[in-house]
PDB file of C-alpha atoms in Angstrom:
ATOM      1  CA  UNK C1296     -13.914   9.055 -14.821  1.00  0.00           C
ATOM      2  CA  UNK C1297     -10.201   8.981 -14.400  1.00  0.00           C
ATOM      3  CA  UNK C1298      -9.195   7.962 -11.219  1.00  0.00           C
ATOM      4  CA  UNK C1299      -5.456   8.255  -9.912  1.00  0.00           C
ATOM      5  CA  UNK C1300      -5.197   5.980  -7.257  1.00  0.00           C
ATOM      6  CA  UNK C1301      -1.614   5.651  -5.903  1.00  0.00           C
ATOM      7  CA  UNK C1302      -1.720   1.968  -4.662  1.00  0.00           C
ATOM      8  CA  UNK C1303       2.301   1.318  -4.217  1.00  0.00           C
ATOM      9  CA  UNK C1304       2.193   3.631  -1.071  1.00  0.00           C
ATOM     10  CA  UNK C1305       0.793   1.887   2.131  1.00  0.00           C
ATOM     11  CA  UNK C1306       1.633   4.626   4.697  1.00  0.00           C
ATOM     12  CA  UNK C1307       0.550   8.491   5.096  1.00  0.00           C
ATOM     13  CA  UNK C1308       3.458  10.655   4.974  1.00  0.00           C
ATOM     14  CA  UNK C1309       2.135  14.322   7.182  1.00  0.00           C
ATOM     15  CA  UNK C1310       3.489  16.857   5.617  1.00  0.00           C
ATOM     16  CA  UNK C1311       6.211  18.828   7.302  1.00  0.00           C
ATOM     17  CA  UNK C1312       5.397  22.458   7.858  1.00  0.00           C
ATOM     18  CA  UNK C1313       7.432  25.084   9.307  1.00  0.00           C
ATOM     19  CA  UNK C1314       5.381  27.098  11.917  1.00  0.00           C
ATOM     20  CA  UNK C1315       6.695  30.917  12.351  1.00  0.00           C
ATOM     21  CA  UNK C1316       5.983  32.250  15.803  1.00  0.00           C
ATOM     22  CA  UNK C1317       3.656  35.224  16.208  1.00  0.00           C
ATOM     23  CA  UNK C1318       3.495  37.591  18.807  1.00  0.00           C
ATOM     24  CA  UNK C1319       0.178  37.290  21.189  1.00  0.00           C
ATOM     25  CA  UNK C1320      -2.449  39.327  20.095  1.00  0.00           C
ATOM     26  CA  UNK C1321      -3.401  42.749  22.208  1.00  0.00           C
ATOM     27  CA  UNK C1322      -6.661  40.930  24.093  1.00  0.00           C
ATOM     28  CA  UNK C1323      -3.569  37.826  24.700  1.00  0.00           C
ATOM     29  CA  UNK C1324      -1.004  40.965  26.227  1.00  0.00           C
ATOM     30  CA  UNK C1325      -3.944  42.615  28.445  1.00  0.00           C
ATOM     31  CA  UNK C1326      -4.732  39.341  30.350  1.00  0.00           C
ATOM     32  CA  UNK C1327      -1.103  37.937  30.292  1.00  0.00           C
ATOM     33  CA  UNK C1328      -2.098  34.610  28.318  1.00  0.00           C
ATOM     34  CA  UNK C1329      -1.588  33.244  25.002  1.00  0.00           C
ATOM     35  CA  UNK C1330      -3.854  32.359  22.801  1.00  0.00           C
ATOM     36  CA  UNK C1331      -3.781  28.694  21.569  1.00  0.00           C
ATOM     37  CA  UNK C1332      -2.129  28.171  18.160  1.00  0.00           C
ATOM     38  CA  UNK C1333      -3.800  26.486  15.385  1.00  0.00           C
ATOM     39  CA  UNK C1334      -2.433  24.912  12.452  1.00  0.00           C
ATOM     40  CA  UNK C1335      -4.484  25.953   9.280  1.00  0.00           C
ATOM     41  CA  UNK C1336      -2.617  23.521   7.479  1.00  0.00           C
ATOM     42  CA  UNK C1337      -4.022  20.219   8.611  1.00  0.00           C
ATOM     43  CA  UNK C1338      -5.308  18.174   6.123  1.00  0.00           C
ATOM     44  CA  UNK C1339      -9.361  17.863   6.358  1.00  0.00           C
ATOM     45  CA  UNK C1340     -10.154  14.366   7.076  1.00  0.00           C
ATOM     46  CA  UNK C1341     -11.683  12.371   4.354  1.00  0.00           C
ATOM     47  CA  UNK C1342     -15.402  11.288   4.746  1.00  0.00           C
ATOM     48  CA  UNK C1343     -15.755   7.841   5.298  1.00  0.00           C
ATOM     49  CA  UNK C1344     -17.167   5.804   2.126  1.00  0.00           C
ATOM     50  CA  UNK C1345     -19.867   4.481   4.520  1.00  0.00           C
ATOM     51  CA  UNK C1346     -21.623   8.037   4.979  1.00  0.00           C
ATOM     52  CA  UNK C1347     -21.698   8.428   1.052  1.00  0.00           C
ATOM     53  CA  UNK C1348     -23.606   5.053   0.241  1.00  0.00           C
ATOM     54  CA  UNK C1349     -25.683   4.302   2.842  1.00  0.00           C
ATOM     55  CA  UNK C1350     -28.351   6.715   1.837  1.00  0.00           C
ATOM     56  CA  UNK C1351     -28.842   4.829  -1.313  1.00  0.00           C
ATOM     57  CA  UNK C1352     -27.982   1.208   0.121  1.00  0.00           C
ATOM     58  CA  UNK C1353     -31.161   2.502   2.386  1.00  0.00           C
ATOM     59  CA  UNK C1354     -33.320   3.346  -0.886  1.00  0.00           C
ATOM     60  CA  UNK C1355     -32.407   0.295  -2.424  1.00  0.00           C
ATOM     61  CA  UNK C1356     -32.962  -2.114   0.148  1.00  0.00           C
ATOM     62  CA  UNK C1357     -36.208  -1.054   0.830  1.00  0.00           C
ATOM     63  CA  UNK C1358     -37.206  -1.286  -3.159  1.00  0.00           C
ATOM     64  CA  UNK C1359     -35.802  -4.832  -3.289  1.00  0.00           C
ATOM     65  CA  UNK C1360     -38.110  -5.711   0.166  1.00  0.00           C
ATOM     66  CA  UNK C1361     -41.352  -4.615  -1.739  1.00  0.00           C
ATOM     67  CA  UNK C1362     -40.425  -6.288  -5.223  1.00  0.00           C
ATOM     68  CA  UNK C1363     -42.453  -9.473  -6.173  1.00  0.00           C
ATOM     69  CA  UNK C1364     -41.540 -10.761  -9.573  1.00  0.00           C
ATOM     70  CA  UNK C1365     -44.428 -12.809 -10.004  1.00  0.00           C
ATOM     71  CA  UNK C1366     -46.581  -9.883 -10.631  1.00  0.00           C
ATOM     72  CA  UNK C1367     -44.812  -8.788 -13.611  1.00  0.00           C
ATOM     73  CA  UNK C1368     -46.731  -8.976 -16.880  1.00  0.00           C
ATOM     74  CA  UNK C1369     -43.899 -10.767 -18.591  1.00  0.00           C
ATOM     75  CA  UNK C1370     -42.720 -13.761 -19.881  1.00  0.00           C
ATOM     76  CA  UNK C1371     -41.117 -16.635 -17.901  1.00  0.00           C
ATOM     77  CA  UNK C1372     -37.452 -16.284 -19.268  1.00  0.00           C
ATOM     78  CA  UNK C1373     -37.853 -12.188 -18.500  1.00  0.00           C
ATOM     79  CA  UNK C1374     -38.781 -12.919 -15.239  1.00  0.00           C
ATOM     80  CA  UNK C1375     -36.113 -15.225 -14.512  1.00  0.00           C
ATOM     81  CA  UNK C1376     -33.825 -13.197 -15.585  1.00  0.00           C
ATOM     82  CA  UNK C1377     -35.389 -10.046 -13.113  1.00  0.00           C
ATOM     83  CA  UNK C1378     -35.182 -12.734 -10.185  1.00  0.00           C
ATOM     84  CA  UNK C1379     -31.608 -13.641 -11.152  1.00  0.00           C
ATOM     85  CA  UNK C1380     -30.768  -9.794 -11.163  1.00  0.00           C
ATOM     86  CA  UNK C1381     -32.380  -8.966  -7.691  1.00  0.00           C
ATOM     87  CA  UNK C1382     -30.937 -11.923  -6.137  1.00  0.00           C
ATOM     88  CA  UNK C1383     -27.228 -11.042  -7.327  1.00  0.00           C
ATOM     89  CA  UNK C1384     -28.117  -7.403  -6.105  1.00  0.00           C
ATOM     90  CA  UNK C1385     -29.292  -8.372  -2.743  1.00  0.00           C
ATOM     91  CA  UNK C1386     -26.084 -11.247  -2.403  1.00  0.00           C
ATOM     92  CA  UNK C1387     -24.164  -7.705  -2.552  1.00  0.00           C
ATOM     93  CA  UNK C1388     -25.671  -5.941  -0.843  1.00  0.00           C
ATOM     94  CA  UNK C1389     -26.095  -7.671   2.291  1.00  0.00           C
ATOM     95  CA  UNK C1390     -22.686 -10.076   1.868  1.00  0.00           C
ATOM     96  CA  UNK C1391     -19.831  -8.359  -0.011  1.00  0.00           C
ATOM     97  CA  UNK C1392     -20.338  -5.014  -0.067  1.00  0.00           C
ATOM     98  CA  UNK C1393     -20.646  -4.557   4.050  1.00  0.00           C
ATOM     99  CA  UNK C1394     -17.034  -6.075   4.522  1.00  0.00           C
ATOM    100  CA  UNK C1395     -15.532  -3.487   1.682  1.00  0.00           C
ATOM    101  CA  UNK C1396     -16.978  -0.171   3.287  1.00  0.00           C
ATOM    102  CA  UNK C1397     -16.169  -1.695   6.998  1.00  0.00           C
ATOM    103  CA  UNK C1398     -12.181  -1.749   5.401  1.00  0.00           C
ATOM    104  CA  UNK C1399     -12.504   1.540   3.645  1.00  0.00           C
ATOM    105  CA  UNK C1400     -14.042   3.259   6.732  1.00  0.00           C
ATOM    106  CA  UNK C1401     -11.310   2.408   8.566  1.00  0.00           C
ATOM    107  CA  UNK C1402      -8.864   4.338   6.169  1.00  0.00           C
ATOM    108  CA  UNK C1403     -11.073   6.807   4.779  1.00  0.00           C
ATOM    109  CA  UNK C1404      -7.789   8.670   2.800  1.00  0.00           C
ATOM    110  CA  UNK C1405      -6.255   5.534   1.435  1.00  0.00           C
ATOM    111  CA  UNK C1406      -7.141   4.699  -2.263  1.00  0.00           C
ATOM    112  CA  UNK C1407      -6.591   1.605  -2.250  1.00  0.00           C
ATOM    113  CA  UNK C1408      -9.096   0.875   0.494  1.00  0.00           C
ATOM    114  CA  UNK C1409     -11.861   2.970  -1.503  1.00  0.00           C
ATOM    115  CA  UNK C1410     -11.204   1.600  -5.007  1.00  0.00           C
ATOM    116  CA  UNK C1411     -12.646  -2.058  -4.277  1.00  0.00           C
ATOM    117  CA  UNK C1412     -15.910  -0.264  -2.786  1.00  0.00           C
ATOM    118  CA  UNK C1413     -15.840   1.627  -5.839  1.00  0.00           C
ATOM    119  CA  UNK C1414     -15.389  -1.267  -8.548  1.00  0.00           C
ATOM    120  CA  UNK C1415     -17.954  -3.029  -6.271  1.00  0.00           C
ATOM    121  CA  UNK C1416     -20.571  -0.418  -6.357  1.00  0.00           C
ATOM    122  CA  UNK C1417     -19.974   0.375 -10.292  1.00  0.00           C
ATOM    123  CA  UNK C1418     -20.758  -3.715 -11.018  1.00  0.00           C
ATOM    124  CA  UNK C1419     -23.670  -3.131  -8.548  1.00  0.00           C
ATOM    125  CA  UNK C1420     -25.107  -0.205 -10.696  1.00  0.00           C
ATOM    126  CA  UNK C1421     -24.934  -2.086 -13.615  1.00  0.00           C
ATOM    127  CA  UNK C1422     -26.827  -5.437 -12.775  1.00  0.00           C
ATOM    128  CA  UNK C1423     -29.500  -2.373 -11.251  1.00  0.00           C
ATOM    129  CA  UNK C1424     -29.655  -1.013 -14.514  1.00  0.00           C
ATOM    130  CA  UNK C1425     -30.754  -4.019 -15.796  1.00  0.00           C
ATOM    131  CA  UNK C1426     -33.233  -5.053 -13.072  1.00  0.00           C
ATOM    132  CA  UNK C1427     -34.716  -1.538 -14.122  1.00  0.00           C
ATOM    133  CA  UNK C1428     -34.711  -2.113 -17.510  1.00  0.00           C
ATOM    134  CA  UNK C1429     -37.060  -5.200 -17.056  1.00  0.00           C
ATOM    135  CA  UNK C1430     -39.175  -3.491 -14.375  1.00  0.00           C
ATOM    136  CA  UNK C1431     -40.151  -0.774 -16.537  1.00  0.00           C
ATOM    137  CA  UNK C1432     -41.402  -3.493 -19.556  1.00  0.00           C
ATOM    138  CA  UNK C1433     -43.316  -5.426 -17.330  1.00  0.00           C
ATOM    139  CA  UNK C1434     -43.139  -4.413 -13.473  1.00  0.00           C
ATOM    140  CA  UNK C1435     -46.171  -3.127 -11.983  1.00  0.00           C
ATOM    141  CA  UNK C1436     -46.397   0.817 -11.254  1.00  0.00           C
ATOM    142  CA  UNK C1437     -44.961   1.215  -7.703  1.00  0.00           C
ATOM    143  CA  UNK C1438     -42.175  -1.288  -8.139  1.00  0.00           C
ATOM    144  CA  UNK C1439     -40.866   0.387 -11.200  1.00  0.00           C
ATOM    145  CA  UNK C1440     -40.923   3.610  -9.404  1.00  0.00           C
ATOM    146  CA  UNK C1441     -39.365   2.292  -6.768  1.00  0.00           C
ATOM    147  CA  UNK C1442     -36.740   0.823  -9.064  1.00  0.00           C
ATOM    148  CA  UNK C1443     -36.119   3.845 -10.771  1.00  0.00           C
ATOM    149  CA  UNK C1444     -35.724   5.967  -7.612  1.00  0.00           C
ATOM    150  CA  UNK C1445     -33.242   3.398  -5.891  1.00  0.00           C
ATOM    151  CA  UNK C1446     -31.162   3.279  -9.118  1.00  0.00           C
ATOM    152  CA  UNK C1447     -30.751   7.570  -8.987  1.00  0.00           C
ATOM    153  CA  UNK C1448     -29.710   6.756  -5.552  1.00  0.00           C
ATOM    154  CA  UNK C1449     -27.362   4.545  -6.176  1.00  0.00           C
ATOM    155  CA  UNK C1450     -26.176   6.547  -9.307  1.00  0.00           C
ATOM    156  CA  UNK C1451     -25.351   9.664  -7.357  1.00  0.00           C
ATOM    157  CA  UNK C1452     -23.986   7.949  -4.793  1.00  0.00           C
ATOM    158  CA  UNK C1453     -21.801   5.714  -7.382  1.00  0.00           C
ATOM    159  CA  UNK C1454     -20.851   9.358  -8.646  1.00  0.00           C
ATOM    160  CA  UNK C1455     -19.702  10.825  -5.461  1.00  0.00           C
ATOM    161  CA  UNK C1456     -17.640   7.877  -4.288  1.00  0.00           C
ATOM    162  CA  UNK C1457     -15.668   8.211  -7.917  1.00  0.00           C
ATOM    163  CA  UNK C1458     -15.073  11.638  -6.690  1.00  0.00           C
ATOM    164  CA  UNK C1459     -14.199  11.539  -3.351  1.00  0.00           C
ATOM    165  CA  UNK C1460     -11.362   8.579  -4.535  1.00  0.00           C
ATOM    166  CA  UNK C1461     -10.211  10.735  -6.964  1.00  0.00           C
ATOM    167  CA  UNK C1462      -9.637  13.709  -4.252  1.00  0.00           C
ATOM    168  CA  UNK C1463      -8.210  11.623  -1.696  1.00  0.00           C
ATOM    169  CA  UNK C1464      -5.775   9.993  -4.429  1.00  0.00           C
ATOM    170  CA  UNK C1465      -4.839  13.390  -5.588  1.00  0.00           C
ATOM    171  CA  UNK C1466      -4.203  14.854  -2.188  1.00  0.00           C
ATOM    172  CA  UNK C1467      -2.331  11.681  -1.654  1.00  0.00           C
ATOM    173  CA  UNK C1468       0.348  12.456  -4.481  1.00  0.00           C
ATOM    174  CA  UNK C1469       0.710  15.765  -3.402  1.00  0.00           C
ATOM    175  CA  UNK C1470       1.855  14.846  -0.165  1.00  0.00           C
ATOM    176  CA  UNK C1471       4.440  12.426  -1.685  1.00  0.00           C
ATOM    177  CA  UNK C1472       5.487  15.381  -3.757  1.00  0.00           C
ATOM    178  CA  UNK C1473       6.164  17.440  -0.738  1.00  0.00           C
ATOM    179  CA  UNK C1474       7.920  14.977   1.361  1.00  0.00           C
ATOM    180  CA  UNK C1475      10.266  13.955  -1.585  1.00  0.00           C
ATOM    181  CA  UNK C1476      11.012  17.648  -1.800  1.00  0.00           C
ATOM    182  CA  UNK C1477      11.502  18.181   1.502  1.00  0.00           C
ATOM    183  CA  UNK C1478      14.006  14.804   1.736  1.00  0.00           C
ATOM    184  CA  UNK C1479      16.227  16.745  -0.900  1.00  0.00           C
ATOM    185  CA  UNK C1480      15.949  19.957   0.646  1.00  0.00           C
ATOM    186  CA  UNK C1481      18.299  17.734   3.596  1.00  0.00           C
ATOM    187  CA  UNK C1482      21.958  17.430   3.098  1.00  0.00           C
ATOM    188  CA  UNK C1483      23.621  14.112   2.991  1.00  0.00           C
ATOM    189  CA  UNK C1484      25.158  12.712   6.197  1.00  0.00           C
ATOM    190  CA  UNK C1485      28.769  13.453   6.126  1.00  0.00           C
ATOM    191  CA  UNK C1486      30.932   9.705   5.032  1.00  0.00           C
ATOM    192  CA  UNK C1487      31.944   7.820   8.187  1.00  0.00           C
ATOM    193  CA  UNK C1488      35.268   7.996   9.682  1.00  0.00           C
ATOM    194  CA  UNK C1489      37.396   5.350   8.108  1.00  0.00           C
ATOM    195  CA  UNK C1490      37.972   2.450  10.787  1.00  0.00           C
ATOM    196  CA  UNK C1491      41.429   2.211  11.947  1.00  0.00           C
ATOM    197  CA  UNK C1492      44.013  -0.654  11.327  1.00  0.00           C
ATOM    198  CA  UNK C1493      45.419  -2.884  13.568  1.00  0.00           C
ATOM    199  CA  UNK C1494      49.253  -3.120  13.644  1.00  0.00           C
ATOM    200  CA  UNK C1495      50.169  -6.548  13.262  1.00  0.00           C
ATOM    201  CA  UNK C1496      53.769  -6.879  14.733  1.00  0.00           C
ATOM    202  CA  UNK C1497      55.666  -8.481  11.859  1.00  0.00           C
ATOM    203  CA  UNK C1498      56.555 -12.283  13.031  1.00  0.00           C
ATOM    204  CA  UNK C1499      60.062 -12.669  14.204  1.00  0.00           C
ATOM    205  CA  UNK C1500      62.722 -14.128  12.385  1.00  0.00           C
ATOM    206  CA  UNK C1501      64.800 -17.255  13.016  1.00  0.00           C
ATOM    207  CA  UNK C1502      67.910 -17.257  13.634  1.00  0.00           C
ATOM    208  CA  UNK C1503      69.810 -19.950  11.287  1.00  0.00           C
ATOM    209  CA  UNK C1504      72.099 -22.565  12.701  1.00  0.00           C
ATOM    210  CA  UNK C1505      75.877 -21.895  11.720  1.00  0.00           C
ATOM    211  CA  UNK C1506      76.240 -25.389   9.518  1.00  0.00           C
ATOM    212  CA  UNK C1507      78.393 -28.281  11.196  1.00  0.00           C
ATOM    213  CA  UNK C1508      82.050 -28.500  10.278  1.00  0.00           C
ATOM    214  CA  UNK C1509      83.087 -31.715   8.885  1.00  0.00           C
ATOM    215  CA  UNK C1510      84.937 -33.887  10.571  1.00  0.00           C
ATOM    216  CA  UNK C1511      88.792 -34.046  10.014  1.00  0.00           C
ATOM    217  CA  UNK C1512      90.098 -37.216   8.056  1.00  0.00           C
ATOM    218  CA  UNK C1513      92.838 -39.344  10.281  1.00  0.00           C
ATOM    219  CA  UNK C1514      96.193 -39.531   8.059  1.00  0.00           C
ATOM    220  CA  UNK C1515      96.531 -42.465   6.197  1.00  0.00           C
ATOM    221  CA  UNK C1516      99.330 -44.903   7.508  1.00  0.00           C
ATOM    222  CA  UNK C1517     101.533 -47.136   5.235  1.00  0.00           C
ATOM    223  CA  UNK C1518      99.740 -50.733   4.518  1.00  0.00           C
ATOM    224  CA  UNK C1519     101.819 -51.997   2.184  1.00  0.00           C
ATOM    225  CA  UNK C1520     105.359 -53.455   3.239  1.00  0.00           C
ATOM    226  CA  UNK C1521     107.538 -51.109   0.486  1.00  0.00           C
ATOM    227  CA  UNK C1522     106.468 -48.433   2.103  1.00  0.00           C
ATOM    228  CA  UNK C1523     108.034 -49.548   4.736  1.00  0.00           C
ATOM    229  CA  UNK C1524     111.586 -48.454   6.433  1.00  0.00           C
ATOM    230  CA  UNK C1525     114.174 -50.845   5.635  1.00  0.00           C
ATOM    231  CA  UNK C1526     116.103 -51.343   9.073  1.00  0.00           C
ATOM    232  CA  UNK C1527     119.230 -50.151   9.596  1.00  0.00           C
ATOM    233  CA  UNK C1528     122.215 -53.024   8.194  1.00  0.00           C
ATOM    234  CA  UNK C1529     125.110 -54.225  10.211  1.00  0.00           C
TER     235      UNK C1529
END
């Protein structure tokens, strides 16, 4: 059975209709109210996993209460292994498979809550066909019947949860389908408003210092006597 189970989506998208507005009927205009609307496009809601295999988790439990191995005409190592087989059926029955169908219940349209019942119930079906196997070579009459009916149950049950998984999956793609066309059918926002520039005043210049004059040199004065004036002679 192929089973499309969509697991990278972990929320429901509802699709998004577009209601057109009808006029009241004639009984609606004679009394002056409207009638309520009704949206025929609703989704029906999934049925929960639970209501599918308790039926045969009823059948079966009540076969596995009225088995006693040690009746079986068989050898010791058949009848070990039939003991080993009923005990690993009612271990899942009463232990794992309860906490699977209490999750999957509680999201009857989600996949990937159903698949783990479903893998669970498939193992469970096979370690039953076993157990049958041996109960029809060596089980007395009304324990292999009651074998053989539990395993139909739990084969049409197995059969139904593959295809309610596989409905629920399906409608589960098609509603990704129509949101993603919906999301293109919307134009893009429009590119935000570029954000506006400061003005930075530029930074103000500095005035430069006129440079210093240098300073003027005294004159020189004679040191030397023949540069001296010879007085004045007589």
């Amino acid at each position: 059975m192929h089973l499309r189970a969509s697991f990278f989506l972990v929320a429901f998208f509802a699709p998004i209709t577009v209601l057109a507005a009808q006029p009241p009927s004639s009984g609606a205009r004679a009394t002056g109210t409207n009638a309520p609307a009704t949206n025929t496009n609703a989704p029906a809601q999934a049925t929960p996993p639970s209501a599918t295999l308790q039926p045969a988790l009823d059948v079966l439990k009540q076969a596995l209460a009225g088995m006693n191995i040690d009746k079986w005409k068989a050898s010791p190592a058949i009848r070990s292994e039939a003991d080993s087989n009923m005990r690993s059926v009612q271990r899942d029955v009463e232990s794992t498979l309860p906490a699977l169908v209490a999750t999957a219940d509680a999201a009857p349209d989600s996949p990937a809550k159903t698949l783990p019942v479903f893998r669970n119930v498939d193992a469970l079906y096979d370690v039953l066909l076993r157990l049958d196997a041996s109960a029809r070579l060596a089980a007395p009459k009304d324990q292999m019947s009651a074998i053989d009916q539990a395993l139909a149950s739990v084969s049409d049950a197995r059969h139904a949860l593959g295809d309610q998984l596989q409905t629920s999956a399906e409608a589960q793609d098609a509603r990704v389908v129509h949101l993603q066309a919906a999301l293109k059918a919307v134009p893009p926002p429009p590119p935000p408003a570029p954000a506006p520039v400061a003005c930075t005043p530029p930074p103000p210049v500095k005035k430069k210092k006129p440079a210093a004059k240098p300073a003027a040199k005294p004159a020189s004065t004679a040191t030397t006597s023949s540069q001296t004036t010879p007085p004045p002679s007589h």
